[in-house]
CSV table of C-alpha atoms and ligand atoms in Angstrom, one decimal:
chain,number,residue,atom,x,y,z
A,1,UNK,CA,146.0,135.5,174.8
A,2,UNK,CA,144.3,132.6,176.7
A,3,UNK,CA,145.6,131.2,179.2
A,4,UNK,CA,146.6,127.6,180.1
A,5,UNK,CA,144.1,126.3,181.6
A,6,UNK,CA,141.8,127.8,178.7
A,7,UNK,CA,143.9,126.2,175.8
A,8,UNK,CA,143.7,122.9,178.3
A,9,UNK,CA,140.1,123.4,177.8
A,10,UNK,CA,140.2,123.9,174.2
A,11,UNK,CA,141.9,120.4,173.9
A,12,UNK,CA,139.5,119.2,175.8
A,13,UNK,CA,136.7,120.0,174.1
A,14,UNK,CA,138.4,119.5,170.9
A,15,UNK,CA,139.6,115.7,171.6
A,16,UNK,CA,142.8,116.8,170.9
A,17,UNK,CA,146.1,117.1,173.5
A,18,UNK,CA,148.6,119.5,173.5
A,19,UNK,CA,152.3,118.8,173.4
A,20,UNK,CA,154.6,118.8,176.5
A,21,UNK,CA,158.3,118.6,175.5
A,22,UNK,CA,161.5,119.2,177.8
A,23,UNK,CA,164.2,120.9,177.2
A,24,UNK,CA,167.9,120.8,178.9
A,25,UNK,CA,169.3,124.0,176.6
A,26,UNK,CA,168.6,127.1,173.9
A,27,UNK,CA,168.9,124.6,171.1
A,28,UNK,CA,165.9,122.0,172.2
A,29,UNK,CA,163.8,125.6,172.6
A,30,UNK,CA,164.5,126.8,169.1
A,31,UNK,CA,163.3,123.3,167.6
A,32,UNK,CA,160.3,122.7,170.0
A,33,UNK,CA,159.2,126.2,169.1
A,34,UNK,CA,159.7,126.3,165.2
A,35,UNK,CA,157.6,122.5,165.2
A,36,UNK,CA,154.7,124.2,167.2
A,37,UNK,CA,154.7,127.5,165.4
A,38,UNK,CA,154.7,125.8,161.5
A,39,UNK,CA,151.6,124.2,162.7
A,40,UNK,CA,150.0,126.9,164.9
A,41,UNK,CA,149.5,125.2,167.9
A,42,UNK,CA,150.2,125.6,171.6
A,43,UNK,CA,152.6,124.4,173.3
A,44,UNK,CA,154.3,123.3,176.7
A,45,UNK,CA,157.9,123.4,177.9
A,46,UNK,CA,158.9,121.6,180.8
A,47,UNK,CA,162.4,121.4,182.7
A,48,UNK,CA,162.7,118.9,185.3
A,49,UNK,CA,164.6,119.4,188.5
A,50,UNK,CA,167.8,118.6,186.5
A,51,UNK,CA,166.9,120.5,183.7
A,52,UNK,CA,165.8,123.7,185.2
A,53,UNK,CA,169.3,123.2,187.3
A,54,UNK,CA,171.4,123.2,184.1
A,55,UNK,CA,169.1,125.7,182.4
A,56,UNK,CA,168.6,128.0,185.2
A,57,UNK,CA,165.1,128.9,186.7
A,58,UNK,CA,165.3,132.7,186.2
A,59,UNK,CA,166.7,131.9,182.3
A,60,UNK,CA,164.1,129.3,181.6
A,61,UNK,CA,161.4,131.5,182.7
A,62,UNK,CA,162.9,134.4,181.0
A,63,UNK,CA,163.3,132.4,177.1
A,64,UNK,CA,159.6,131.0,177.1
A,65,UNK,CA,158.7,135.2,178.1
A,66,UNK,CA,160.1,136.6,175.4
A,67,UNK,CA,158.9,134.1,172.5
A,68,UNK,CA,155.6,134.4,174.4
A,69,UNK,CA,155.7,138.2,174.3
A,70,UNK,CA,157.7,139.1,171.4
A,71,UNK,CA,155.8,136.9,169.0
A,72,UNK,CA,152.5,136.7,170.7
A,73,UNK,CA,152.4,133.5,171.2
A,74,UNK,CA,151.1,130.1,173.3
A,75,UNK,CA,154.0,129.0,174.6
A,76,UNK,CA,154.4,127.8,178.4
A,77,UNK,CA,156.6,126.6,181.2
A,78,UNK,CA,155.6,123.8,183.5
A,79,UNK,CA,158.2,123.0,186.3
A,80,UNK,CA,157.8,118.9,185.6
A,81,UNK,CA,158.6,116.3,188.5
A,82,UNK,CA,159.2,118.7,190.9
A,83,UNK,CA,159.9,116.6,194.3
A,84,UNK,CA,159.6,119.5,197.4
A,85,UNK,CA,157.5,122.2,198.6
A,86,UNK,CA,160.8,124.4,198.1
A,87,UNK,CA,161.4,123.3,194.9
A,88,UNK,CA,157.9,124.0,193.5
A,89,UNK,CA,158.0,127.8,195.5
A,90,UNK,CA,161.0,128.5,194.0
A,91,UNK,CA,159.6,127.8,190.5
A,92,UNK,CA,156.2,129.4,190.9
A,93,UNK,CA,158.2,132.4,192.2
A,94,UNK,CA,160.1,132.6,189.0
A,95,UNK,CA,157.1,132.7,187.3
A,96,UNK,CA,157.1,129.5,185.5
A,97,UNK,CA,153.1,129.0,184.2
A,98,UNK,CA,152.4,125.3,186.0
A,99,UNK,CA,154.3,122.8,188.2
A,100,UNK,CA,154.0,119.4,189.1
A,101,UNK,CA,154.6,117.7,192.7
A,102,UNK,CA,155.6,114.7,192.3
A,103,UNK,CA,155.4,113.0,195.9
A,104,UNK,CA,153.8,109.6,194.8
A,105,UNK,CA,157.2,107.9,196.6
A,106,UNK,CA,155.3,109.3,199.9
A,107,UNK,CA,153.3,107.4,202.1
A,108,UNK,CA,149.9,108.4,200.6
A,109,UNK,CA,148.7,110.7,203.7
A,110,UNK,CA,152.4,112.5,203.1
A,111,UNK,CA,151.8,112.7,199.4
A,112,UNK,CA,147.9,114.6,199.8
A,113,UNK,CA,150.0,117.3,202.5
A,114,UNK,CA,152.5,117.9,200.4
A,115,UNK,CA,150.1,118.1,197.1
A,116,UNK,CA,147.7,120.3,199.0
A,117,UNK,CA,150.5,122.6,200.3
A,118,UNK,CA,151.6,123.3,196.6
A,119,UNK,CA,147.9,123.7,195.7
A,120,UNK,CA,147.6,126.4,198.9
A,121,UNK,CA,150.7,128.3,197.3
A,122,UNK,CA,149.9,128.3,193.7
A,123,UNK,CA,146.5,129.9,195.1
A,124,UNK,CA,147.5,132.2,196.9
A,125,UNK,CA,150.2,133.4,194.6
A,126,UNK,CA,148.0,133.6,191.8
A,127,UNK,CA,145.4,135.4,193.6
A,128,UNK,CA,148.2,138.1,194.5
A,129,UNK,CA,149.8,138.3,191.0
A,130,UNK,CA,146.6,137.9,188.7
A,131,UNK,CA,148.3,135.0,187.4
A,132,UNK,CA,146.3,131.5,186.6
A,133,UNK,CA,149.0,129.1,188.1
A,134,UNK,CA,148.1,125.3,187.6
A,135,UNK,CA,149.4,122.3,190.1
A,136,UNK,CA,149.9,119.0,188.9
A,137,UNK,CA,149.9,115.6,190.8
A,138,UNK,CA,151.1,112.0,189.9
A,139,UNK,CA,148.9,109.4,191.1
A,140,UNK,CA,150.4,105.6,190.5
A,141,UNK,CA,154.3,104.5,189.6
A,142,UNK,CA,155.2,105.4,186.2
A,143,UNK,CA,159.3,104.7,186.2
A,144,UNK,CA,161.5,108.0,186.9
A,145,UNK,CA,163.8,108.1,183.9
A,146,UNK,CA,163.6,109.9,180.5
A,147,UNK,CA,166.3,107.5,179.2
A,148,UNK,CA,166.8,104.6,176.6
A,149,UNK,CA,165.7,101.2,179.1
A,150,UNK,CA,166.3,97.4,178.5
A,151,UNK,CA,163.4,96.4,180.2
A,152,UNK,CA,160.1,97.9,181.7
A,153,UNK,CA,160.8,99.8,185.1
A,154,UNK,CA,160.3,97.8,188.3
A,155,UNK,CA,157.4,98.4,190.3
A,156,UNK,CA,155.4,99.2,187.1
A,157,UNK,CA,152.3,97.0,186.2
A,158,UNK,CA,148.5,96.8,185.1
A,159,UNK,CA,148.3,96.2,189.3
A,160,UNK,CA,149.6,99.1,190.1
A,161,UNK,CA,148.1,101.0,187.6
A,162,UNK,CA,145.8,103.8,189.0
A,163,UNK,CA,142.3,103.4,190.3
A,164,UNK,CA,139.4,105.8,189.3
A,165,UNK,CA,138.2,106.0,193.2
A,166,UNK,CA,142.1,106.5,194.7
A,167,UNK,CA,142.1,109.8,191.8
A,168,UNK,CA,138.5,111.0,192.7
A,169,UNK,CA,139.7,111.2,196.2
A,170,UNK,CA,143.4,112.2,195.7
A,171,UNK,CA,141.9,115.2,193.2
A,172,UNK,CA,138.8,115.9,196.1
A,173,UNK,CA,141.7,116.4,199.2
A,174,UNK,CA,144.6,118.4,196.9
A,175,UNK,CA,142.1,120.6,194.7
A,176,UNK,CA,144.9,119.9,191.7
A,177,UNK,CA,144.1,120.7,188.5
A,178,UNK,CA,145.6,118.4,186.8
A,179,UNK,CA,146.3,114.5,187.3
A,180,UNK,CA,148.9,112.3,185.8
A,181,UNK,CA,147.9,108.8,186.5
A,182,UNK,CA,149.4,105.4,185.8
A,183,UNK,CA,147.7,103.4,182.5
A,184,UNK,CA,150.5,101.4,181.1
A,185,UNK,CA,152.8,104.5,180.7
A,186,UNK,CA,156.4,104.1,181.4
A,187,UNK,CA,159.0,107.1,181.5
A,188,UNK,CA,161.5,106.0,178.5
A,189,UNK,CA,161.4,104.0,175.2
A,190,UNK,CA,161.5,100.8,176.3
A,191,UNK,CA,164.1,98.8,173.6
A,192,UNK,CA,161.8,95.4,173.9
A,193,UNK,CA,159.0,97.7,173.3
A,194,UNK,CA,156.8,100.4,175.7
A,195,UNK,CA,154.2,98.4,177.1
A,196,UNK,CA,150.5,99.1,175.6
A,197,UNK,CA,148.1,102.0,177.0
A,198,UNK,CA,144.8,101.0,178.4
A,199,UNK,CA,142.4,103.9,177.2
A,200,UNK,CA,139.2,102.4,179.1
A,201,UNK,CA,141.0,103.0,182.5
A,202,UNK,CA,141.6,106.4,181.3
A,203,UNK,CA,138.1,106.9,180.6
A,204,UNK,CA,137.3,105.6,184.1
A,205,UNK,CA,139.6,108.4,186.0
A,206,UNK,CA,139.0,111.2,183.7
A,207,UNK,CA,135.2,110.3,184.6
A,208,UNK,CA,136.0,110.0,188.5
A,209,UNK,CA,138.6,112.2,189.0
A,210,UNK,CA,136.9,115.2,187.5
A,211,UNK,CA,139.8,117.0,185.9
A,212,UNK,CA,142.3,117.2,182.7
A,213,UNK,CA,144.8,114.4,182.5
A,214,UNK,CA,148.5,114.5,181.1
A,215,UNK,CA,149.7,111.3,180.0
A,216,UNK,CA,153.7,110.9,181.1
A,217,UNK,CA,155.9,109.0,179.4
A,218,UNK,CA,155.5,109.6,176.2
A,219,UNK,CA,158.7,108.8,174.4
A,220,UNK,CA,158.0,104.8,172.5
A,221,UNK,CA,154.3,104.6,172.7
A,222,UNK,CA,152.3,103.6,169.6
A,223,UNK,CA,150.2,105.9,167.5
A,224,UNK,CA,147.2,103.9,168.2
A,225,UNK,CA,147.6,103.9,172.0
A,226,UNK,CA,147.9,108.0,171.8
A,227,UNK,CA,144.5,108.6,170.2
A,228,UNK,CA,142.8,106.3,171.7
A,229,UNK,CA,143.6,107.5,175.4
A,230,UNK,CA,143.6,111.4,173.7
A,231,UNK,CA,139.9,110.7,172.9
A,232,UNK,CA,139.1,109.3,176.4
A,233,UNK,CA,140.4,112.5,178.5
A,234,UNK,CA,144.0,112.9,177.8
A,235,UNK,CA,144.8,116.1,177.5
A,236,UNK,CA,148.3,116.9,177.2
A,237,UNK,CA,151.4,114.8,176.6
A,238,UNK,CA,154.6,114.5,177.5
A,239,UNK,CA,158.0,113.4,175.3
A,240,UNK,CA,161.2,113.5,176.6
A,241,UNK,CA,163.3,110.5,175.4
A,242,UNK,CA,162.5,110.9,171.8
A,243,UNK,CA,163.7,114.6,171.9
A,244,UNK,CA,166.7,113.6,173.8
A,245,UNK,CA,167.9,110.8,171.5
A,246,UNK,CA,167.1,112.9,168.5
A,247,UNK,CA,169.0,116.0,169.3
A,248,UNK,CA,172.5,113.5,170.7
A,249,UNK,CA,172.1,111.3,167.1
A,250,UNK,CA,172.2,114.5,165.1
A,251,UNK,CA,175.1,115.7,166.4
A,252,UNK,CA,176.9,112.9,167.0
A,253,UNK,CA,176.7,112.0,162.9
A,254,UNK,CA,177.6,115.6,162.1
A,255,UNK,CA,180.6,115.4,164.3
A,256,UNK,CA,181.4,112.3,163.0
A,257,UNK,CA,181.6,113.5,159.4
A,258,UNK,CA,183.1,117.1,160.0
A,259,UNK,CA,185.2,116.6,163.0
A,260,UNK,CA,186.9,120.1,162.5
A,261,UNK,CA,183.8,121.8,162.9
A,262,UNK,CA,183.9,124.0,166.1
A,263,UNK,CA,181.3,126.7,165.6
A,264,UNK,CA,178.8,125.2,167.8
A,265,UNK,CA,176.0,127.1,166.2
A,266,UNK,CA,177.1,125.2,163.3
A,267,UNK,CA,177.5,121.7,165.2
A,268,UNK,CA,174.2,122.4,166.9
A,269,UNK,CA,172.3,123.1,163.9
A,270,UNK,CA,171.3,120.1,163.3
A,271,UNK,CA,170.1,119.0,166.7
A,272,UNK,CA,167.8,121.4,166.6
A,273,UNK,CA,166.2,120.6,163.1
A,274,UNK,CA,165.9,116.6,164.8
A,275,UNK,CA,164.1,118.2,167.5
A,276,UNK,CA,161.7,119.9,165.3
A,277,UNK,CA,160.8,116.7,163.1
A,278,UNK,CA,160.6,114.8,166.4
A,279,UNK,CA,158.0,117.2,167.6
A,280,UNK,CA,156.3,117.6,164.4
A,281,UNK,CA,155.4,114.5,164.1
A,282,UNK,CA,154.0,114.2,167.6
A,283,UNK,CA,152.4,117.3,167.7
A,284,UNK,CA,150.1,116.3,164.4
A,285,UNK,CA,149.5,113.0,166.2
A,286,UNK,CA,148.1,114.3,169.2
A,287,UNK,CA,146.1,116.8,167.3
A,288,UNK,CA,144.6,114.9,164.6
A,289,UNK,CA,146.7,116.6,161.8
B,301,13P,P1,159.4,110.2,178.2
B,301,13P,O1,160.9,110.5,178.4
B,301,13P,O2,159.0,108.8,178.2
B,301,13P,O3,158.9,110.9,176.9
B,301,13P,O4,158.6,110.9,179.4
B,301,13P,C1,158.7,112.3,179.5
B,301,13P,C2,157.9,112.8,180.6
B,301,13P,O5,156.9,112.2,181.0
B,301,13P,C3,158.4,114.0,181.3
B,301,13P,O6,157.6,114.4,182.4
């Protein structure tokens, strides 16, 4: 099988992204997985801090493993917004596939050691193990919450988006391999509306920065805004919220019209299938389906 960083490639070279999508339990796993696998495509998991809390590190890593191995197939595990040094070891440890430090609330010189500590780690633990082990970095204020929002995040606008030259030099002191930069994304749907992507600054980083970029934030964006920055160097994509409020909906109306129902494999059910059209649809976005 290839590895990440090949399929990462692939997209790349395709004009296509591949699909990140978090998951807080079994169920979110099941209907991530059957969406990827009806259309034969690769695919990302990711557990936040919280997540991999709830979920377990040793468990997460050990449900994506047995898909992976049992049915051959490109699925991986990215420790997302990870915020400490011990955080990311502890996933990289477990054997998780990528991770992402997430120190962009650092002063900047803080934020490169940090980074580059990760990237030292990942190195050297890959190196030992045979293993390919990617780092990621955000670069630029993006908003921190995978949740329904009234209005746009503070602290996020096109000033603070982020600048081709700050990435080239932010990717030339960490050596990460991927970078996650600021161009209109916010974490959330946004109820007033997600503000719009700018795909030329895209352009302009991917160009500077010399690596694979993962657009955050997903969850509310318009179709058009997806292709356009997929075509100028985005490579994979996260959705969070979308999953989220699918999987809650579902249940919630099932509950609501059998509320004597208390197998929860029966109560569940249809969280997952939400999940799966909810990543369906994305995942044919992103890869021009
Ligand atoms: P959304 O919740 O906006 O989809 O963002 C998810 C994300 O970027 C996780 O890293």
């Amino acid at each position: 099988m290839k590895t990440l960083r090949e399929y990462i490639k692939e997209a790349d070279e395709k004009g296509v992204a591949i699909g990140h999508f978090n998951i807080s339990n079994l169920e979110a796993l099941h209907g991530i997985y059957n969406a990827a696998k009806s259309l034969d495509l690769p695919v990302i998991i990711g557990v936040s801090e919280g997540e991999e809390a709830f979920v377990g590190t040793e468990v997460a890593v050990a449900m994506v493993k047995a898909i992976r191995e049992t049915d051959n197939y490109p699925i991986f595990l990215n420790a997302d917004h990870h915020y400490s040094f011990e955080g990311v070891k502890k996933a990289i440890d477990a054997g998780f596939d990528s991770v992402i430090i997430d120190a962009v609330k650092l002063p900047y010189e803080e934020n490169v050691a940090l980074t580059k500590k990760c990237v030292d780690y990942a190195r050297e633990i890959s190196e030992k193990t045979g293993r390919d082990i990617l780092v990621e970095a955000e670069l630029g204020f993006i908003g921190q919450s995978s949740k329904v929002l009234d209005e746009v995040p503070e602290g996020v606008s096109e000033e603070t988006m982020t600048k081709p030259e700050e990435a080239k030099a932010f990717v030339d002191a960490t050596g990460v391999d991927l970078l996650a930069p600021s161009v209109g994304n916010v974490h959330g749907i946004v109820t007033s509306g997600n503000p719009r992507l700018h795909p030329e600054r895209v352009k302009q980083i991917r160009e500077a920065a010399g690596v694979p970029l993962v657009l955050h934030g997903g969850s509310g964006t318009m179709d058009d805004d997806f292709v356009a920055c997929i075509g100028e160097g985005i490579d994979i994509v996260h959705i969070n919220t979308e999953i989220r409020v699918a999987y809650r909906d579902a249940i919630k109306k099932f509950l609501n019209e059998n509320p004597n129902e208390v197998a929860p494999y029966k109560f569940l059910a249809p969280g997952v299938e939400a999940v799966e059209e909810v990543v369906k649809k994305r995942l044919k976005l992103f890869n021009k389906m």
